[in-house]
Every structure is written in structure tokens, then in C-alpha cells.
Amino acid sequence: MDYFYGPGRNHLFVPGPVNIPEPVIRAMNRNNEDYRSPAVPAMTKTLLEDVKKIFKTTSGIPFLIPTTGTGAWESALTNTLSPGDRTVSFLIGQFSLLWIDQQQRLGFNVDVVESDWGQGANFDILASKLAEDTAHTIKAVCIVHNETATGVTNNLAKVRKILDDYSHPALFLVDGVSSICALDFRMDEWGVDVALTGSQKALSLPTGMGIVCASPKAIEASKTAKSVRVFFDWKDYLKFYNLGTFWPYTPSIQLLYGLRAALDLLFAEGLENVFERHARPGKATRLAVEAWGLKNCTQKEEWFSDTVTAVVVPPYIDSAEIVRRGWKRYNLSLGLGLNKVAGKVFRIGHLGNLNELQLLGCLAGVEMILKDVGYPVKLGSGVAAACAYLQNNTPLIASRV
Amino acid sequence: MDYFYGPGRNHLFVPGPVNIPEPVIRAMNRNNEDYRSPAVPAMTKTLLEDVKKIFKTTSGIPFLIPTTGTGAWESALTNTLSPGDRTVSFLIGQFSLLWIDQQQRLGFNVDVVESDWGQGANFDILASKLAEDTAHTIKAVCIVHNETATGVTNNLAKVRKILDDYSHPALFLVDGVSSICALDFRMDEWGVDVALTGSQKALSLPTGMGIVCASPKAIEASKTAKSVRVFFDWKDYLKFYNLGTFWPYTPSIQLLYGLRAALDLLFAEGLENVFERHARPGKATRLAVEAWGLKNCTQKEEWFSDTVTAVVVPPYIDSAEIVRRGWKRYNLSLGLGLNKVAGKVFRIGHLGNLNELQLLGCLAGVEMILKDVGYPVKLGSGVAAACAYLQNNTPLIASRV
Amino acid sequence: MDYFYGPGRNHLFVPGPVNIPEPVIRAMNRNNEDYRSPAVPAMTKTLLEDVKKIFKTTSGIPFLIPTTGTGAWESALTNTLSPGDRTVSFLIGQFSLLWIDQQQRLGFNVDVVESDWGQGANFDILASKLAEDTAHTIKAVCIVHNETATGVTNNLAKVRKILDDYSHPALFLVDGVSSICALDFRMDEWGVDVALTGSQKALSLPTGMGIVCASPKAIEASKTAKSVRVFFDWKDYLKFYNLGTFWPYTPSIQLLYGLRAALDLLFAEGLENVFERHARPGKATRLAVEAWGLKNCTQKEEWFSDTVTAVVVPPYIDSAEIVRRGWKRYNLSLGLGLNKVAGKVFRIGHLGNLNELQLLGCLAGVEMILKDVGYPVKLGSGVAAACAYLQNNTPLIASRV
Amino acid sequence: MDYFYGPGRNHLFVPGPVNIPEPVIRAMNRNNEDYRSPAVPAMTKTLLEDVKKIFKTTSGIPFLIPTTGTGAWESALTNTLSPGDRTVSFLIGQFSLLWIDQQQRLGFNVDVVESDWGQGANFDILASKLAEDTAHTIKAVCIVHNETATGVTNNLAKVRKILDDYSHPALFLVDGVSSICALDFRMDEWGVDVALTGSQKALSLPTGMGIVCASPKAIEASKTAKSVRVFFDWKDYLKFYNLGTFWPYTPSIQLLYGLRAALDLLFAEGLENVFERHARPGKATRLAVEAWGLKNCTQKEEWFSDTVTAVVVPPYIDSAEIVRRGWKRYNLSLGLGLNKVAGKVFRIGHLGNLNELQLLGCLAGVEMILKDVGYPVKLGSGVAAACAYLQNNTPLIASRV
């Protein structure tokens, strides 16, 4: 079962699924349990309470759904909207594209606001659409906080500002899949109505839990939303929350214990420190890319992502070959370029459970691969740039001071 | 994180989630991986090929969906039916009830064929409905192979026979959640169009994978079915099957390796031997119940289930108290009575990775608990009856002969 | 690597190695670490402090030696005695025999006090030897607290009493391998000079740590003892204790974390409750043996062991065949009869991480095997006797009340 | 239990204990087992056969002793020598010093041949001693193949040559603790009489198994050797080998399964490829040290070690501070300088389960730490040098081509 085994650790730098902390792997190393015993509800109660903290919400209601990010999207949409409802949705890369595709297939009337891949969401167009929409036909604004395909982070505070400027009642639905637990996310402050993430991203768990958090306004909307849904229906969850047994159907025991351990680690480190631990590799990676003389797919600094960097390769190089070489030669897993940027970019994920030396090993690997495929990189240049920054900025590990 | 810890092993006798074999726990004890590397598709290919064997199909197409049994139901229905479609569905217990509820909420016109809880599906009514339906308004017959709430196994060959007798083209949709990998299941022979199970049942994995298998006729139906679906849409899977990358969205790496290990164990043991390993505890448990002077909730032998036994308690006893005592005193997890039989039955699950002495420990525990709650059981009587049967019938462990 | 795999759990009832609690397995599921970092000494410090509690000593000094019980014996002897020294040592079964053999091979002058196998140590002879020994030529009294081969527990308080009665200065060396953490052990109260156990016994860890605890008098003796030793020399440990780095050579990181988890579980349960949890299966097993009409190898109640029961089979049965059948048919691991009692007894270990229903499953298995091999046992009889006792005596699990 | 937890992986670069491959961690993630069942002897038989391959011996007899390297030394010495026997033993660093100390404490007459720390064994002196020893008073030549404290590898073929030149019958005892499974080791070809290693070194297992391999000549010697020993006595092992039960006392079940998995991985990779996988990081590390302008503790190229590099720091820097910073700031575990070179060198272990990018991450970390402590290193310089070499020399991973 390990027929592709390579010596040493796999260097996992795709932007998800990410490295699981060893204490979390340990916590999940267990047999099944009866989820109707007193133990599972007791633990679930702590999870639901604590998971709100990663959304920075006190009034939101979280749902831990046995699904992926795609299912979490579907849960967010079908519980709050009715077929034919108009949404404004930003298309800036592969994942926003997929979400828009889902919105269309679910029967919504999607007003797509497209940007070049590598740019952030176009808020001017949002403003003009809201300005025009005095009849409030727009029922939801849908945005991906961090577009994983291009490494673009959108400014969510601005979205809220624009909605407020026009006193527009549209729901504010946010895909936080590659941001939550890595980038600062403020559900209550930003008036987000549904926020969601997946367990295998910055939470650093295995895939299999879609975490959706709904504002009171979203919960209210769910009471009248006519989209057909059963598996993803919040109503069933709310019914079992009230019963105190919490689960309308069987959860993964292992993921529950894993989530408990993951949250414990995040809170012990401190969420703000976690964000800093993501900001440093983000900056360091961008400095390395610059030193290599390559272009960041993200076109402006305001959109730079601290969870993933998409690196543009020269036209004479196939970025997929870089990814293949990494896996074949150095046990390094990089992200492919997707769709429009296939062959043109490769991606370095720097989110989740990671530290500086892991990143530097990855950057050294990328340098050697760039040389392998014929790009005239100066070996050591990117690592030097990253080190110069990190050596001045990495703090001591709090528990070891 | 183990605040409800009790010494020794937990005796897990709910009818799911069930005990995970230790080699499977080991196989899943791992970090995440890039699911777009060559390794994951290579393994997935073997899984899709091998998983057909547990359905006994060669022409079916399996889908390994990151969901639960409830999601697997939804996948089966929404991919094959359109809103308003008429289904005939048998209500014989809590899980068939929930599936019917789902069918109704998904917008189908459900023709419910109800039996007393403890009885099997009423096939006479099915026959008469099919006979009348010369216009073929019935689009699907939906049945739970093994009703987990009452311990009733339906005879699927009979359903096929009746459909054939009337040359009725309705799709044949089967919930095999608590049967597949434990009871003989013959998808091709019985002309089942969609069969499904969940990873945490007889496959003995953690929860989180809904396994759905579609016949060519079901695949054909999916091309025109108008039910709205995205996450559960087979089309996306089929597209990625064709690409050879297999996954429309992120699977659980751990569950894939777990499934590989689980299938390896099942095939090494031999599926027919696995069924025998379920038949023995089924019979032994029923003999114990008889020895205790208690009634099996299942009303006739033809419906006896080899994966779960629902035991009826005398009216002066609350069956929930038996379950509570088991957990509190003996680290024993029994199944509650659900809905109509709440308080009236408790359930002994005997499916999945289990052997004789585990069952006998459970039966001994049940005897002591029965006495605890005031039922005048003769201690040792059930175990004696079970032992008398098992001592004559348990074969040697094949690998140790 | 699982070529002898059998479905379900292995029922491990040898008197060591015993079942490891799942939280302990989890705690050991980890990579290696630098044992010279600040973390390992910090944890070691807590271990050395806490491990004294399982010996009930405040003045003793513990050593956690990477070895087995055999090595722990050697450590106890070579650190306190010089070649030619006279010891009084009780021979009551295979393990006391092996210890005596070691004493002789290490060059001591062993005064063997032999009993029939199935009897406890003969204290009258000890008394007379001490009485005669006015010259104090006896340097040590060596005794196995619980003889694992015959299921005989010796009364250590009596040994101390006799030593005191004669004001004899001999060191009091105790093998607590199958007693410590299962039977009450009072190092300080009983004036034990060296006590030892192995990790794979009642501590319920993997094999690999010999735990030796030395009284101040033993430490004093070690300064002049002339037995050649290096690996087992306490001096090296004491040197590193003083340095605060604790380890003269590399410890097993996994066992250290495992020990931490094991101690945490034992203390959470409460040592006195742990002893009770051993007394119950001890009693229940003896009642079952009686109900089967078989003889306990232990000849008198005062010597009954609560950690292992050696069951005498009729002369026409080979007890080894019972053990073989258990493994081959029921995935049950029983203990063989050793040496003098080979073929005549089989052993049921009931120590370590175990609960009532596990034991009852084992007893049911033994009944069926007895019948298999031709003994006319009444099936269910032993379980009934055990249940009658346990149903009245097993308390609720403390954490679940 | 994780109070010193730091985010991301620990970068383990001490020269032992080393990183355990994930498949090996998985293999050891298990409950205890009865070591007297048919399964454990069957597996042990394969282990004893296969472990010979890592020694490159066909005639040697291996012993898998539950102990550490220190115990393995003691086993090698006490089984082959008698008190007062003369040994020639090379002192070239801390571990050869400790072995010599052990030899002296065990009562041998040790003829110490000392070199400067950083130099290899002085073979001229060996030659002259053998030349003089026509009476064959020298009973054994004891040498550490790879001195872990200074990163010095001795040429064992030369030792054999010299012994042969003088037709000297002395036993040839070799500590292969930090060489075997990493550096080419040829027991039969070099006429080594006892070779030994520890599980936590290049075998990449947890600590706890001392692996000792004895030539027929050593086995013969053990029959008359008069050193007192019991726990370490080969005789007891040989007795149980003959019985086919293999174990004189309880082995660690987990380590046996771990060893099985570790050997499987090594053989799948190919031992010669494993040596190459150690040669590359060895060379790369030395190139980095050179680029940093620092000195290798090893004074000549002929002694360069491919498993550990001891780096000399300038006099104004305390090398222990480098190690401390690595742990506190970068979750990096480096080796301290020991004894004579304490404060003067730090050590980079590059043995066991490791790959290029892990090493490069470590080297980048060392650069930053050097800068932290005031050494004027050019950031990126060492990594650049290492990359330049590795980019030209690292092969594709065999299983992924």
C-alpha cells in the first residue's frame, strides 16, 4: 500500500490538503464509538462553542457537516436562497468559477463579476450593481475570501462597507476555505451571513468536514428558502441541537476528536499568532519568487495571499513539469496551475501546520527544479532572500522560551 | 480528551459505527497527501475496481462520495429521478421512514407501503401496485435491504421477481447500509439499479464515505433526471473518471487507504466466509434472546437479520435504561430503540469486524444488565445457548490452521 | 505483515504482555525526538516523581531502564550484592526459578527455599534461616511477589515482619513484575529495598522498560557492591539525575510518553480502584473455575492471585492443546503451563487494562474450548458463576456516573 | 503531554534517534500480543534471516536484544571475553571513550590507542602492537566504525588487513551504531567477529533494540568466555533459537513489527541505494560548511562521515547556544558537542530516514542561527553550495519513475 513510497518525509506544499499536526494524527488514531452515547454530544457541545472562535463570531451558528468544501458551498446556498434568486458572484479564478458553476446548476440567477485571473474582486462593479438594485433583487453577494488558484485575497471589509453604503439587504456569503484559521476572518465585524471552510485546509485535519457558520439573518433566511435540500439542510441540525444529541446522522468520530485537538492547538498558539505564522511564509515566499526573477500571479500587493503563492513561469516552461519533477525527484508536492493558468503557474501552498524550515526546504527544492527544467535561476537566491527576512522576523516558539 | 474513559476496551455493539480492524486503523494513521499526485489516482483505480466486488456487480459504476448514508440516499435519488416522479417505498422502521421523508422533501411523489415495525416489506402490495401501473408512472421502487431499527432483512430477489413478473421498468433502488459486506448482496443478479452503503457499517471504517453503485440503466437515467444536484452529481465523477484523475473534489486520503486495507482484509477472508461470520453471531444472539425469555422485534424467521437484533423488553422496563447501564457500568454500547419502538427495544448490532468471544462478552453483559433493571433472567442462560450453538459451528481461523 | 490475522479483536489473556489502553497507544504513536532537548528531561522529571507512587514509596529512587524484567532482576542484584554473597531465595514456580538461576549465574551463593508449585513461599524456613544467621551472612532475601507461573501471591508484609523479628539487616529484594499496579504494593511500609516491574505487565505498556526502585539502604549498598555491571549500573543514572539530563544512554521516547499516559490513567482511576478492578476478575475467574469443576493450581486461598489464575486440567487433557485451540479458533490468547506444570495447567491472565465483559468473553471461550477437548463442562456454568458475582460487585465507571 | 509543542514538524538532525518512516510508525501502532503464539516466532524467523543482510553476513548469528547500544556493547564484550583479557581499543571521540570506559569497568585490560578528536583510529600503532604481540595476549581489537561525536569514519577493511598481515587471532569487535544501514558494512568480507547497532540509528526505529551479530568464531569464543552475564548471554538466545520459540524473555512486539517494516523498506530501496542516499547529504553538508567558512571537525577527507558532520564554530561562539536556538526558534534539533568538543562543535546528523529537502531546510536553519549568534555568514551560501551539488546528483525516486 506504499508503492509510491519515497524515503524521508513528503514535503506537502499543495494549498490543501495540508500537513496534519502530529498531536492531531494521534487524537484521530482510534476505533469508532457510539455517537449516541453521552460522550459524543458532550464533546460536540464544546466543539460547536469553540469553532465559533475561528470565525470570530458570537451570534453565528456553526454546522459540522460530513462533506467537503463543495458540499459546504451547497449548504450555504441551498439553505439561504430559492431557485431563481439573483446572486452577485465574483469570478477571479478556478474556485470562484466552480462555485459560480454550482450556483448556476442549483438554479440561481448569477450575476458574474469577472476579473482577470491574478486580480481581486472588482468592487466598483459590485457598488454600481448595488446602486442600481433599488428593488433589492440581489439576494446574495458571493465571494471567495482567498482564491486558491491564483493566490488572491479579497478585502471582505470592503464588501461589507459597500453593502452598508447602499443599505443593501443582500446576504453576504463567503468561501473561507483557504483563509479561515490562516488569515484574519471576522464574521461578526464584517457582517458575513454564511462563512465556510473545509477541515483539510488551515484547520489541518483530514478532508471530510465542511464547517459552515450561519448568522442569525442567514438562519432566518433558511426558514423560507425554497431550494430543495435534505442532507445539507440546517433544519435537521437545529432540531438535533435542540434535542442535545446534535447529530441528525452519523458524524466521523475520528474527525470530531481531531477537531478537538486541532482547536486546542490553535487556541494554545493564539489565533493572532497563527495569522502571523502564515504572514511570515507568505512574505518569505514572495521574496524568494522575486529573487528568482519570476512573477507572482497575483497582480497587486493588496491582493497578496499569505496562504498560497501562484508563481508564473516563463512561456518556454510547462509549470506542470515543475510539479511532476518535485514529486518524482524530491518528494515535494506543489500545486498545479488550474484551468486558464494551467501550464503557466505552479503553486506553493503555505497554510496550515507548517514552520519556517519546512518552507525553506521547499524553496530550495523549487530552485533546483527550476534549474532542472532549464530556467536560469541562481541556486540559493530565493532561500537567501527568504532567510534574510525570516532571520529578522521569526519569533521564538512560545512554549519553549 | 478522554474524560469519559473507562478501563479496558469499549464493547461496541451498536449497529454502526462498528469496530474498525486494527490493520485498518494502522492504514489510516497518516498525514494528508496531494490527491492530484500520481499515487492517489493509481490507488483509486484499484478501489473502484475492487469495490464492485462487494456489490457483486461487474457492470455497475461505483462512486465513493465524501458523505454519510443519508447523502448516499440523496445521491441515489437525485441522480435518477426528477421532481414529481412517483416512487414506491416501503416503510418498516426508522431508517426506511427517514429515507421516505427524504424522498418527499426532495419532491418525489412517494407511494408508501407500510408494515408493522418488526415485519418485512409487504410485497403483495408492491405486486398489486405494479399490476395496476400499466402506464409505468412508478419510476422507482425503493427498499431498505436491512432495516437497522428493527432487525428486519427484506428479500431482494423477490422484489426483482415481482418487477420482472410485471415487466415493469421502474428503477430498483436499494439501501444496503447495514447489509452490504455482511449479508449476501447480488446487485447484478437481482437487477438492482442503485445500491449504496456507508463506510462505518460492515466495511468497518470510520464514517465519511458513502458508497453508491449505479447500474448502466441508472447511469442512463442520470442523463435525463432533473433533480437539482451538484455535490452529489455523478456527472462530475464520471468526468473525472474519464480524465483519470478520479476526484471532482478532495477525497479523504485516510479513508482511501482505509478502504484499501478494509477490502484487502475482506477479500483475504473471502466474502462468503464474511457472510458466515455474520450468520453465526446472528443465530447465536437470537438463541440467547430466546433463552432469556424475551421476544425478538422481528416477527418472522424469514426476516431475521444477521447484522442486528432488536430485543423487545417487558412493558415494565425502559429499554433506554438498559443502554444507559451498559455504557455506565460495563463500557458496553448497545443500540437504543428508535421512534415507535423507543423504550421498547434495545438493539445488539453484530456486524462488521467482530468475533465470537466479543459477542459472548456482550451477551454476558446484557444478562447482568437485565438483572440490574429487574428482569428475572437466569444469569448465564443466554451465553449457554449461544455457546452451545457456536461451539458446534465456529470454524478455525483460516490463516491459523 | 498480518498473515495470522483473524477477524475481530485478539482476546489477550496471557499474564503479560497485556492489553495497552487506547490512549496509551495513541500517546506512543509518534516520531523519535532528541532526548537531549529540554522537553525530554522535563517530562522525565515528572515520570520519576510519579512512578514512585506505584511503589508507594517516598524515599525510594526509581530507575527506568531500557530492558525487560530479566534485566530489571539483574539490575536489582548486581547493584546491591557482591559475588559470593549469600541470598535466601524462594522457589515456587517458573519465574522464581529463573530468578534463582540468574542469581546463581551471577555468582551469588543462593540458599533456595523450595515449595511445591502451587504453594506460596515457605516463611517458616526463612524464619529459621534468619534465626540461625546471627553472623548476618545472608545479604539478601529475594522473593517474587506474585509467581506468574502458578498464580501464587506471597505475603510481603510477613517477610518484613520476620526480618524485623530477627532484626536481620539483609536486603529485601522483590520481583513485583506481575503485581505492581495490580496488587497493593507498599515499598516503604514493607521495607522493601529493591522492587521492580516490567512495562508490559500491569502498567499496560509495550515491553521494553524495566522499572526498578531502590531504597536509600539499597542505594547505600550499591556504593560498595562489587558485582560487575555497566549497562545496569545505577551509578550512571544517578550521575545524570544530578546533571538534570537524566539519561546515561538513549531512552525510548515512545515508552516515555506511553508511561506518562499510563500513569495519568492509573492516577485518574485511583490506585486503590485499580486494585479493586483486579480483585473482581480474580474472584470471578476463580468462581468460574470452581463451576467448571476444575482445580486452581494455587493450593490455598491465602495465596490466590488477582492477576493470574492457573487452571489445572484433568490428566487426560493436554493443557497446551487448550491454548492452541483458543488461538486457532477464537482469537483467544491464554497462557501455557510452564516447566513442571507444562501440559497440566493453562493460565488466564487478568491483569492490566481489562474490564468485566472482556473477561466474560474469555471465560465463555474457555468453556467452549474445554468442551472441544473433551472435558464435560456445562456450557455457561462458569460465566453464570462469574456473572452472579460481578453483577453484584461491579461499580459504575467513575467518569460516567 | 505536548507542553513544548511547536507548530509544524520537528526537524530532527541529531545523529540519533532519527526520523522514523511513516510506514514504520504505522506498523508499530498496535496492541501487545502473546509472544508465545505461533505468529511471533514465525515473524522472528524472517527477521533473524533478513537482519543478516544489513550486516552483509551469511554465517553470522544475530541477536535482537531489548536494550540500547550500550547494552549491545556489553553483550559483544561479555560473551566473547574473560575478565583480565587484553583488548586494543581506539579512543577517537566520546562514544569510543564510553566503550573503553565500559571495557575497563567490565574488567578487561584495555590498551587504549588515542587519536586527536577529529582524527581516525591510528592503525600504525595497532600494527606495531600486533607485531609485538607474538604471544597473542591481545584477545580483541575494538573499534567504533563511525565515531558519532566527531563525524569520523574508520576504515574497517584496513583493520582486517593489519590483523591478517600479522595473522593475529584477536577477535574483531565493531561498534556499527551510527554506520550500519547507512554506510557500507561488510561483516563477512572484513572478518568482523561481533558487529552491533541500535534500532534508533540508521534503521530508523525507536530506541530499544540492540542488534548484535556474532561470527562463528565469536560464537565459539562465547562458549569459554568467563565474563559474568545473564541478561546479555547469547547462550539463552541460542537455546530458544533451537527450540524455535526464539525468545528467552519478552521482546517488544511493536519493535518486531517495526523492524519487519523497516527492513522491508530498506530492501525495497536497495541497500546500495540507501548508502548513496547517505553519501549525498554527507557531501552536501560538507559543502555547506565550507561555504559558510567553517571547519569540519573531521580533519581529513578519508575520515569524512556520511552520517554525521561535526561543525567547528569560532572561539567566540558557544556551539551549545546554536543548538538551543535551533530548538527554541526553528523547531530544529541539532547535536551538541560532547566532552572535549563541548561548546566547540555542533553536529548535523544526516542518517536514517531523510531526504534532500529535509536536509536543505536544516542547512537554511543553521545559516540563520549562525547569523543569530553573531557569525558573519552569507545567508543562502551553504544552501546554494549544497543545491549545486544535489541538483546534479539526486536521482529520481525509484518507485516514481
XYZ file of C-alpha atoms in Angstrom, chain A residues 12-331:
320
model
C 3.400 18.781 1.244
C 3.029 22.244 -0.250
C -0.225 21.996 -2.123
C -2.705 24.543 -0.797
C -4.697 21.730 0.737
C -4.958 19.106 1.960
C -2.215 20.271 4.289
C 0.054 18.748 6.916
C -1.741 17.412 9.958
C -0.032 18.159 13.302
C 1.213 15.002 14.974
C -0.946 15.527 18.087
C -3.965 15.641 15.790
C -2.932 12.454 13.980
C -2.625 10.862 17.399
C -6.036 12.105 18.519
C -7.658 10.514 15.480
C -5.872 7.187 15.847
C -8.866 5.413 17.339
C -11.697 2.979 16.942
C -15.252 4.040 16.220
C -17.616 4.967 19.031
C -21.340 5.109 19.550
C -22.243 8.679 18.660
C -25.417 8.405 20.716
C -23.529 7.815 23.973
C -23.268 10.738 26.411
C -19.612 11.271 25.429
C -20.018 12.398 21.836
C -22.700 15.029 22.489
C -20.658 16.347 25.421
C -17.648 16.791 23.169
C -19.718 18.134 20.298
C -21.044 20.840 22.552
C -17.535 22.106 23.221
C -16.708 21.909 19.518
C -19.690 23.985 18.439
C -18.896 26.571 21.032
C -15.199 26.706 20.205
C -15.485 26.585 16.460
C -17.237 29.964 16.555
C -13.945 31.451 17.653
C -12.230 30.632 14.395
C -14.982 32.592 12.625
C -14.805 35.381 15.210
C -18.495 35.203 15.768
C -20.594 35.072 18.877
C -24.001 35.085 17.251
C -23.329 32.668 14.393
C -24.443 29.054 14.462
C -21.945 26.523 13.170
C -22.645 23.264 11.359
C -20.038 20.499 11.149
C -21.174 18.675 8.043
C -19.651 15.369 6.863
C -18.753 16.731 3.447
C -16.092 18.732 1.607
C -15.812 22.414 0.680
C -18.009 21.794 -2.347
C -20.720 20.463 -0.069
C -20.227 23.386 2.309
C -20.857 25.749 -0.627
C -24.045 23.859 -1.412
C -25.130 24.040 2.198
C -24.552 27.798 2.286
C -26.528 28.399 -0.898
C -29.434 25.992 -0.620
C -30.267 26.945 2.947
C -30.473 30.647 2.235
C -31.684 31.047 -1.353
C -34.563 29.960 -3.552
C -34.375 28.854 -7.178
C -34.228 31.877 -9.474
C -32.756 34.143 -6.813
C -30.237 36.638 -8.105
C -26.711 36.486 -6.739
C -23.711 38.655 -7.463
C -20.663 36.447 -7.597
C -17.039 37.288 -8.307
C -15.109 35.192 -10.772
C -11.376 35.551 -10.203
C -10.010 32.008 -10.508
C -10.819 28.323 -10.600
C -12.502 28.018 -7.242
C -14.736 31.048 -7.659
C -15.518 29.645 -11.105
C -16.566 26.316 -9.617
C -18.700 27.982 -7.013
C -20.411 30.056 -9.700
C -20.966 26.899 -11.729
C -22.587 25.363 -8.690
C -24.777 28.415 -8.164
C -25.950 28.192 -11.747
C -26.615 24.483 -11.591
C -28.563 24.979 -8.375
C -30.843 27.305 -10.330
C -29.790 30.731 -9.181
C -29.576 33.712 -11.447
C -25.908 34.539 -11.150
C -24.633 37.963 -11.978
C -20.977 37.170 -12.599
C -18.406 39.890 -11.947
C -15.269 38.733 -13.646
C -11.693 39.882 -13.145
C -8.507 38.808 -14.796
C -7.039 35.755 -13.098
C -4.474 37.272 -10.780
C -6.646 40.199 -9.792
C -9.031 40.538 -6.891
C -12.764 41.002 -6.993
C -13.930 44.133 -8.769
C -15.721 46.069 -6.069
C -16.575 49.026 -8.292
C -18.865 46.819 -10.293
C -20.396 45.499 -7.086
C -21.044 49.066 -5.994
C -22.693 50.001 -9.252
C -24.835 46.872 -9.227
C -25.985 47.542 -5.698
C -26.623 51.164 -6.530
C -28.878 50.139 -9.370
C -30.642 47.476 -7.383
C -33.087 49.626 -5.504
C -35.634 46.850 -5.795
C -33.299 44.552 -3.895
C -33.426 41.805 -6.489
C -29.915 40.818 -5.458
C -30.399 38.266 -2.755
C -26.782 37.411 -2.051
C -23.262 38.573 -2.697
C -20.975 35.542 -3.002
C -17.241 35.893 -2.707
C -14.229 33.704 -2.224
C -12.093 35.250 0.509
C -8.908 33.712 -0.789
C -8.839 32.356 -4.333
C -6.660 29.281 -4.007
C -5.941 29.042 -7.725
C -4.274 32.414 -8.080
C -3.268 33.341 -4.568
C -5.540 36.350 -4.361
C -7.053 37.576 -1.115
C -10.118 39.749 -1.287
C -10.800 42.501 1.216
C -14.023 41.457 2.872
C -14.341 44.574 4.992
C -14.764 46.497 1.754
C -17.635 44.284 0.654
C -19.419 44.969 3.902
C -18.699 48.675 3.545
C -20.255 48.752 0.081
C -23.291 46.760 1.201
C -23.714 49.187 4.063
C -23.154 52.212 1.848
C -26.155 51.183 -0.159
C -28.023 49.783 2.827
C -28.470 46.703 0.750
C -30.065 43.710 2.489
C -28.378 41.054 0.328
C -26.912 38.147 2.197
C -23.121 38.119 2.327
C -21.863 34.591 1.629
C -18.154 33.876 1.952
C -15.999 30.949 0.945
C -13.238 30.997 3.560
C -11.860 27.619 2.512
C -8.234 28.678 2.160
C -8.395 31.565 4.590
C -10.146 30.716 7.833
C -7.646 29.766 10.576
C -4.834 31.261 8.490
C -5.934 34.780 7.584
C -7.816 37.045 9.918
C -11.510 36.394 9.484
C -14.117 38.484 11.296
C -17.566 37.148 10.675
C -19.426 39.418 13.068
C -17.432 42.570 12.392
C -17.768 42.151 8.633
C -21.392 41.137 8.802
C -20.815 37.902 6.973
C -24.003 35.852 6.779
C -22.586 32.489 5.868
C -18.916 31.635 6.140
C -17.493 28.232 5.437
C -14.296 26.241 5.349
C -13.099 22.683 4.936
C -11.297 20.582 7.510
C -8.289 19.836 5.288
C -7.232 23.441 4.868
C -5.825 25.703 7.572
C -7.501 23.631 10.282
C -5.015 20.954 9.243
C -7.288 17.957 9.549
C -8.092 15.228 7.032
C -10.717 16.023 4.428
C -14.297 15.234 5.366
C -15.752 18.024 7.434
C -17.358 21.061 5.875
C -17.661 23.763 8.511
C -20.406 26.238 7.823
C -21.332 29.126 10.090
C -24.600 30.996 9.682
C -25.535 34.412 11.046
C -28.946 34.909 12.661
C -30.009 36.613 9.428
C -28.950 33.549 7.441
C -30.772 31.267 9.848
C -33.844 33.413 9.385
C -33.464 33.192 5.610
C -33.221 29.417 5.822
C -36.758 29.257 7.152
C -38.179 30.481 3.866
C -35.516 29.455 1.362
C -37.098 27.121 -1.155
C -34.048 25.374 -2.544
C -34.500 21.655 -2.280
C -32.119 20.096 0.229
C -32.095 17.315 2.781
C -28.574 16.176 3.535
C -27.407 19.785 3.724
C -30.493 21.112 5.480
C -29.652 23.135 8.576
C -33.144 22.430 9.909
C -32.220 18.857 10.771
C -29.104 20.006 12.579
C -31.031 22.648 14.517
C -33.587 20.045 15.530
C -30.888 17.808 16.980
C -29.104 20.771 18.597
C -32.321 21.365 20.467
C -32.545 17.734 21.464
C -28.980 17.918 22.786
C -27.936 14.921 20.713
C -26.538 17.194 17.996
C -26.310 14.799 15.058
C -29.065 14.182 12.501
C -26.885 11.454 11.027
C -23.585 9.784 11.847
C -20.532 12.024 12.206
C -16.955 10.852 11.902
C -15.824 10.136 15.442
C -12.223 10.471 14.356
C -12.749 13.920 12.861
C -14.519 15.100 15.998
C -11.588 14.132 18.178
C -9.273 15.549 15.534
C -11.135 18.846 15.516
C -10.957 18.967 19.295
C -7.184 18.523 19.139
C -6.787 20.974 16.254
C -8.728 23.680 18.048
C -6.791 23.077 21.244
C -3.523 23.581 19.362
C -4.766 26.713 17.583
C -6.028 28.296 20.783
C -2.854 27.351 22.655
C -0.824 29.085 19.957
C -3.256 32.001 19.827
C -5.199 32.838 16.667
C -3.351 36.118 16.124
C -0.038 34.252 16.366
C -1.365 31.724 13.886
C -2.085 34.540 11.437
C 1.456 35.849 11.946
C 2.798 32.344 11.355
C 1.049 32.461 7.982
C 2.086 36.015 7.146
C 5.799 35.195 7.510
C 5.986 32.318 4.996
C 3.735 34.306 2.688
C 6.168 37.217 2.679
C 9.203 34.910 2.556
C 7.835 33.038 -0.433
C 7.114 36.217 -2.340
C 10.645 37.460 -1.643
C 12.031 34.185 -2.997
C 9.916 34.430 -6.145
C 11.230 37.930 -6.676
C 14.795 36.771 -6.151
C 14.304 34.061 -8.735
C 13.230 36.733 -11.184
C 9.787 35.200 -11.559
C 6.400 36.855 -11.459
C 3.723 36.387 -8.835
C 0.416 35.542 -10.470
C -1.201 37.983 -8.044
C -1.016 41.321 -9.714
C -1.035 43.763 -6.821
C 0.270 43.748 -3.282
C -3.176 44.454 -1.833
C -4.281 41.007 -3.021
C -1.188 39.045 -1.940
C -2.191 35.862 -0.218
C -0.460 34.567 2.868
C -1.734 31.054 2.310
C -0.746 30.312 -1.265
C 1.568 31.831 -3.866
C 0.982 31.162 -7.547
C 4.256 31.536 -9.424
C 4.222 32.381 -13.124
C 6.823 30.522 -15.169
C 8.363 31.765 -18.433
C 6.469 30.750 -21.557
C 9.076 28.189 -22.562
C 8.465 26.161 -19.406
C 5.486 23.919 -18.595
C 4.638 24.540 -14.971
C 3.127 21.050 -14.718
C 6.583 19.667 -15.366
C 7.829 21.506 -12.297
C 5.168 19.848 -10.196
C 5.939 16.429 -11.668
C 9.672 16.780 -11.040
C 9.082 17.882 -7.486
C 7.171 14.716 -6.769
C 9.446 12.396 -8.666
C 12.775 13.720 -7.507
C 12.375 15.484 -4.185
C 9.202 14.049 -2.640
